[in-house]
Amino acid sequence: MKPPPFDLHMPRTLDEALHALAGGAGLNGDGEGDGGTKVLAGGQSLIPLLNMRLAAPARLVDINGLAGLDTVETTDDGVRIGALARHARVERDRDAAAVQPLIRQALRHVAHPVIRNRGTVVGSLAHADPAAELPAVLAVLGGTVEAASTRGRRTVPAADFFAGPLESCLRPDELAVSAFFPAASGLTGTAFAETARRHGDYALVGVAATVTLDDDLRVTAARAGYLSVAATPQVIDLTEAAASAVRTDDWPAVAAYARERLDPDADIHASAEYRRHLAGILTERALRAATSEALRREH
Ligand code: FAD
């Protein structure tokens, strides 16, 4: 299949890109009432949608020629990933993995290496697929997305960013310029677990977990973020349920607590009950692994 016809804009600067988006959104007096404008980043989700005629934008704004967006900036506070940083580049970044290991742990489950060579982390967030790994990671970590338009910039918390299946809160004239993933501080361990029919397929269920211990190895925080259970990433605070788990090894009880709080959707891939069952097993696995990692940090 070939995509439907569209006008292609290839801006060389961020300013040009934002003006092209503003024009497409009708803010410059043109572009209203047609198929709209879409940002083209890695194209790993958008191009298949065009080729299958599931989307028919009138214009594409290709941001691949913009300088300065291919960035991965790591500080003690966290990792800021620019709009053109490809999955593979981020996955290889040792500083980013040291400060927030969950990003790399999740990226290993995203599609296949060829897709990760081209697809972008920020594009994956903007695409807001309920079965995608990175939205759940951003949500469980309480990260943010920075959006820019000709009207200015705003920082959107993950809890507000994902609006529905394949729907973010980005406005038609906005470009997501970066995403910020907070650091894993102190004795924090992280882990990612998912079940997919084949490695690289979208997951039937996935979970990103973080566990923080104090110096006496008591749990001071535990969170799990789920993909493929609802229209947007679901985050459950497990701190209370996990408070005694490290010493008693009672992870099945913590997983049961999480499972009871999930209300998964059914679709052609899995029933709601099967998804809930998987979520329990994966939660236990991820929490155990995250705790082991936190304990390793202690030594
Ligand atoms: P694009 O395809 O260029 O864009 C996707 C959408 O986001 C479009 O609507 C676009 O307008 C918008 N967008 C992109 N960047 C921005 C921006 N900076 N600002 C505003 N809007 C923007 N993903 C997973 O998470 N898990 C998987 O298991 C997985 N498996 C895959 C398997 C296959 C066979 C394929 C083809 C893809 C798979 N993907 C998977 C998708 C892949 O990870 C994509 O790269 C990613 O979802 C989107 O990134 P992109 O840069 O390619 O975005």
XYZ file of C-alpha atoms and ligand atoms in Angstrom:
352
model
C 0.000 0.000 0.000
C 1.085 3.561 -0.644
C 0.213 6.481 1.648
C -2.469 8.981 0.671
C -1.052 12.231 -0.801
C 0.257 14.864 1.615
C 2.352 18.040 1.555
C 5.786 17.505 3.059
C 7.424 20.259 5.100
C 11.124 19.810 5.878
C 12.024 22.624 8.296
C 15.691 23.289 9.122
C 15.072 25.070 12.441
C 12.768 24.556 15.421
C 11.189 27.929 14.700
C 10.337 26.884 11.123
C 8.896 23.607 12.407
C 6.693 25.373 14.958
C 5.435 27.821 12.310
C 4.667 24.924 9.956
C 2.671 23.264 12.750
C 0.899 26.528 13.605
C -0.061 26.932 9.922
C -1.389 23.397 9.794
C -3.403 23.948 12.958
C -5.077 26.929 11.325
C -3.358 29.444 13.616
C -1.848 31.271 10.626
C -5.142 31.415 8.840
C -4.741 28.323 6.639
C -5.031 24.615 7.117
C -8.407 24.468 8.827
C -10.974 21.881 7.859
C -8.625 19.444 6.087
C -6.853 16.270 7.197
C -4.621 18.182 9.590
C -0.873 18.150 10.163
C 1.290 15.425 11.683
C 4.855 15.488 12.957
C 7.084 12.873 11.302
C 9.879 11.659 13.623
C 11.190 8.079 13.199
C 8.131 7.146 11.128
C 7.986 3.651 12.673
C 4.376 4.097 13.743
C 3.169 6.902 11.491
C 4.308 5.502 8.128
C 2.561 2.114 8.645
C -0.613 4.016 9.640
C -0.400 6.075 6.419
C 0.364 3.047 4.263
C -2.605 1.191 5.718
C -4.730 4.324 5.130
C -5.620 4.497 8.820
C -4.484 8.148 8.842
C -4.629 10.748 6.084
C -3.037 14.005 7.231
C -2.890 16.797 4.650
C 0.642 17.758 5.758
C 3.643 16.129 7.392
C 6.247 18.196 9.220
C 9.425 16.097 9.042
C 11.576 17.080 12.049
C 14.557 14.881 11.100
C 16.519 17.863 9.707
C 16.383 19.840 12.949
C 19.689 20.277 14.791
C 19.969 19.969 18.557
C 17.102 17.565 19.226
C 19.216 14.388 19.079
C 20.215 14.713 22.731
C 20.439 12.551 25.849
C 21.376 14.773 28.802
C 22.027 13.031 32.113
C 22.379 14.800 35.459
C 21.965 13.641 39.070
C 18.295 14.623 38.770
C 17.450 12.431 35.797
C 17.639 11.952 32.033
C 16.310 14.453 29.497
C 15.784 12.897 26.063
C 15.424 15.105 22.985
C 12.799 14.569 20.277
C 15.258 13.039 17.795
C 17.096 10.655 20.140
C 16.465 7.190 18.659
C 15.575 4.229 20.879
C 18.918 2.517 20.064
C 20.975 5.576 20.943
C 19.228 5.929 24.315
C 19.500 2.191 24.987
C 23.298 2.362 24.520
C 23.771 5.450 26.710
C 25.649 4.292 29.818
C 25.191 7.495 31.819
C 21.434 7.380 31.269
C 21.318 3.705 32.289
C 23.300 4.438 35.460
C 21.020 7.273 36.568
C 17.704 5.697 35.509
C 18.108 1.990 34.554
C 14.398 1.514 33.876
C 14.677 3.286 30.498
C 17.160 0.727 29.135
C 15.353 -2.177 30.824
C 12.149 -1.205 28.988
C 13.751 -0.281 25.658
C 15.049 -3.832 25.241
C 11.412 -4.893 24.859
C 10.493 -2.248 22.260
C 10.054 -3.854 18.833
C 13.196 -5.086 17.030
C 16.674 -3.539 16.624
C 15.966 -2.132 13.130
C 12.900 -0.322 14.444
C 14.833 0.897 17.479
C 17.503 2.294 15.140
C 14.972 4.714 13.701
C 12.093 5.110 16.193
C 12.367 7.844 18.813
C 11.626 7.761 22.540
C 9.660 11.013 22.384
C 7.761 9.790 19.292
C 6.755 6.696 21.231
C 5.378 8.896 24.042
C 3.553 11.196 21.579
C 2.062 8.172 19.809
C 0.562 7.107 23.194
C -0.016 3.483 22.292
C -1.515 1.731 25.364
C 0.662 -1.305 24.538
C 3.922 0.686 24.343
C 6.602 0.345 27.002
C 7.894 3.908 27.351
C 4.609 5.598 28.331
C 4.351 3.186 31.301
C 7.951 4.000 32.252
C 7.345 7.758 32.108
C 4.138 7.314 34.126
C 5.591 5.141 36.901
C 8.572 7.483 37.306
C 6.398 10.607 37.338
C 8.303 12.105 34.393
C 7.318 15.011 32.169
C 7.108 16.003 28.495
C 8.094 19.472 27.291
C 5.877 20.786 24.497
C 6.701 23.798 22.317
C 4.582 25.878 19.950
C 4.669 29.417 18.537
C 2.651 30.331 21.648
C 5.435 29.250 24.028
C 6.466 26.167 26.025
C 4.782 24.065 28.683
C 5.818 21.099 30.784
C 3.222 18.348 31.037
C 3.353 15.737 33.843
C 2.999 12.131 32.666
C -0.245 11.800 34.653
C -1.839 14.428 32.359
C -0.017 13.581 29.120
C -1.763 10.342 28.088
C -5.387 11.085 27.218
C -6.563 7.823 25.620
C -5.539 5.111 23.164
C -3.214 6.745 20.600
C -4.095 10.113 22.071
C -1.840 12.470 23.999
C -2.720 15.904 25.330
C -0.461 17.560 22.716
C -2.316 20.238 20.781
C -2.222 20.171 16.959
C 0.352 23.011 16.819
C 2.639 21.552 19.504
C 5.897 19.682 19.106
C 7.113 17.516 21.988
C 10.732 18.703 22.199
C 11.933 16.485 25.046
C 10.931 14.110 27.829
C 12.387 14.003 31.332
C 12.767 10.751 33.284
C 13.616 11.381 36.991
C 16.630 9.593 38.501
C 16.449 6.467 40.644
C 17.633 7.943 43.939
C 19.261 6.213 46.930
C 18.596 2.510 47.364
C 16.145 2.294 44.476
C 15.948 -0.726 42.210
C 13.950 -0.948 38.988
C 12.795 -3.768 36.741
C 10.671 -4.329 33.670
C 8.736 -7.497 32.826
C 6.319 -8.257 30.019
C 4.680 -11.118 28.175
C 4.438 -10.987 24.389
C 3.634 -13.783 21.972
C 6.998 -13.280 20.270
C 9.923 -11.156 21.410
C 9.491 -7.712 19.832
C 5.718 -7.957 19.524
C 3.575 -5.546 21.475
C 3.052 -6.994 24.955
C -0.152 -8.663 26.151
C 0.702 -7.123 29.525
C 3.817 -5.376 30.815
C 4.909 -3.812 34.088
C 7.606 -1.322 35.061
C 8.435 -1.469 38.781
C 10.451 0.622 41.213
C 11.311 -0.293 44.820
C 13.101 2.035 47.252
C 14.609 0.772 50.527
C 15.912 2.644 53.561
C 19.181 1.835 55.343
C 17.401 -0.852 57.412
C 16.182 -2.379 54.120
C 12.565 -1.475 54.755
C 10.480 -0.492 51.729
C 9.890 3.266 51.677
C 8.346 3.350 48.197
C 7.143 0.813 45.642
C 5.287 1.567 42.423
C 4.181 -0.393 39.400
C 3.228 1.047 35.988
C 1.272 -1.145 33.580
C 0.941 -1.252 29.796
C -1.699 -3.102 27.789
C -4.244 -3.188 30.594
C -6.151 0.028 29.850
C -6.378 2.921 27.407
C -3.586 4.787 29.198
C -0.722 3.633 31.465
C -1.971 2.564 34.912
C 0.170 3.318 37.955
C -0.398 1.643 41.336
C 1.315 2.750 44.547
C 2.367 -0.465 46.310
C 4.295 1.137 49.166
C 1.958 0.050 51.944
C 1.410 -3.435 50.565
C 5.157 -3.971 50.065
C 6.267 -2.517 53.409
C 7.081 -5.880 54.966
C 7.733 -7.880 51.807
C 11.537 -7.645 51.792
C 11.860 -9.369 55.145
C 8.947 -11.799 54.845
C 9.421 -12.541 51.136
C 5.663 -12.141 50.770
C 5.670 -10.958 47.162
C 2.607 -12.975 46.116
C 0.494 -10.898 48.547
C 1.813 -7.665 47.039
C 1.117 -8.941 43.528
C -2.418 -9.920 44.594
C -2.940 -6.390 45.961
C -1.953 -4.956 42.561
C -3.999 -7.501 40.618
C -7.165 -6.593 42.543
C -6.722 -2.950 41.632
C -6.454 -3.547 37.886
C -9.451 -3.679 35.609
C -7.940 -4.854 32.296
C -9.612 -4.513 28.919
C -10.366 -7.586 26.795
C -9.567 -7.642 23.076
C -8.838 -10.163 20.325
C -5.417 -10.898 21.891
C -6.457 -11.774 25.456
C -9.419 -11.878 27.822
C -9.602 -9.483 30.751
C -9.186 -12.375 33.185
C -6.041 -13.664 31.452
C -4.571 -10.146 31.464
C -5.272 -9.812 35.195
C -3.617 -13.181 35.832
C -0.546 -12.162 33.800
C -0.386 -8.814 35.568
C -0.155 -10.580 38.943
C 2.649 -12.874 37.835
C 4.612 -10.093 36.134
C 4.175 -7.762 39.125
C 5.650 -10.341 41.491
C 8.545 -10.978 39.096
C 9.288 -7.278 38.550
C 9.097 -6.368 42.244
C 11.459 -9.196 43.200
C 13.929 -8.131 40.495
C 13.684 -4.440 41.451
C 14.309 -5.301 45.110
C 17.341 -7.424 44.212
C 18.699 -4.479 42.291
C 18.102 -2.127 45.219
C 19.909 -4.575 47.523
C 22.795 -4.765 45.045
C 23.109 -0.980 45.204
C 23.511 -1.320 48.957
C 26.684 -3.417 48.616
P 6.531 8.412 14.325
O 6.094 7.142 13.712
O 7.290 9.361 13.456
O 5.277 9.192 14.956
C 4.326 8.510 15.735
C 3.242 9.514 16.177
O 3.773 10.431 17.128
C 2.697 10.377 15.033
O 1.353 10.697 15.309
C 3.541 11.636 15.115
O 2.897 12.761 14.560
C 3.737 11.774 16.608
N 5.031 12.392 16.982
C 6.256 11.817 16.851
N 7.194 12.624 17.359
C 6.547 13.722 17.819
C 6.969 14.914 18.478
N 8.271 15.122 18.776
N 6.047 15.839 18.812
C 4.729 15.622 18.514
N 4.264 14.522 17.916
C 5.155 13.585 17.565
N 6.622 0.398 20.025
C 6.608 -0.011 21.303
O 6.556 0.820 22.201
N 6.670 -1.354 21.610
C 6.741 -2.314 20.664
O 6.813 -3.512 21.001
C 6.725 -1.905 19.298
N 6.759 -2.820 18.309
C 6.747 -2.382 17.016
C 6.788 -3.345 16.009
C 6.780 -2.948 14.693
C 6.832 -4.002 13.615
C 6.768 -1.549 14.363
C 6.789 -1.073 12.928
C 6.756 -0.581 15.362
C 6.730 -0.993 16.694
N 6.693 -0.057 17.725
C 6.682 -0.503 19.016
C 6.629 1.399 17.450
C 7.999 2.050 17.510
O 8.547 1.979 18.796
C 7.918 3.545 17.114
O 9.196 3.951 16.845
C 7.388 4.524 18.120
O 6.138 4.137 18.609
C 7.144 5.917 17.531
O 8.340 6.572 17.330
P 8.668 7.260 15.941
O 9.803 8.211 16.216
O 8.882 6.237 14.903
O 7.346 8.148 15.673
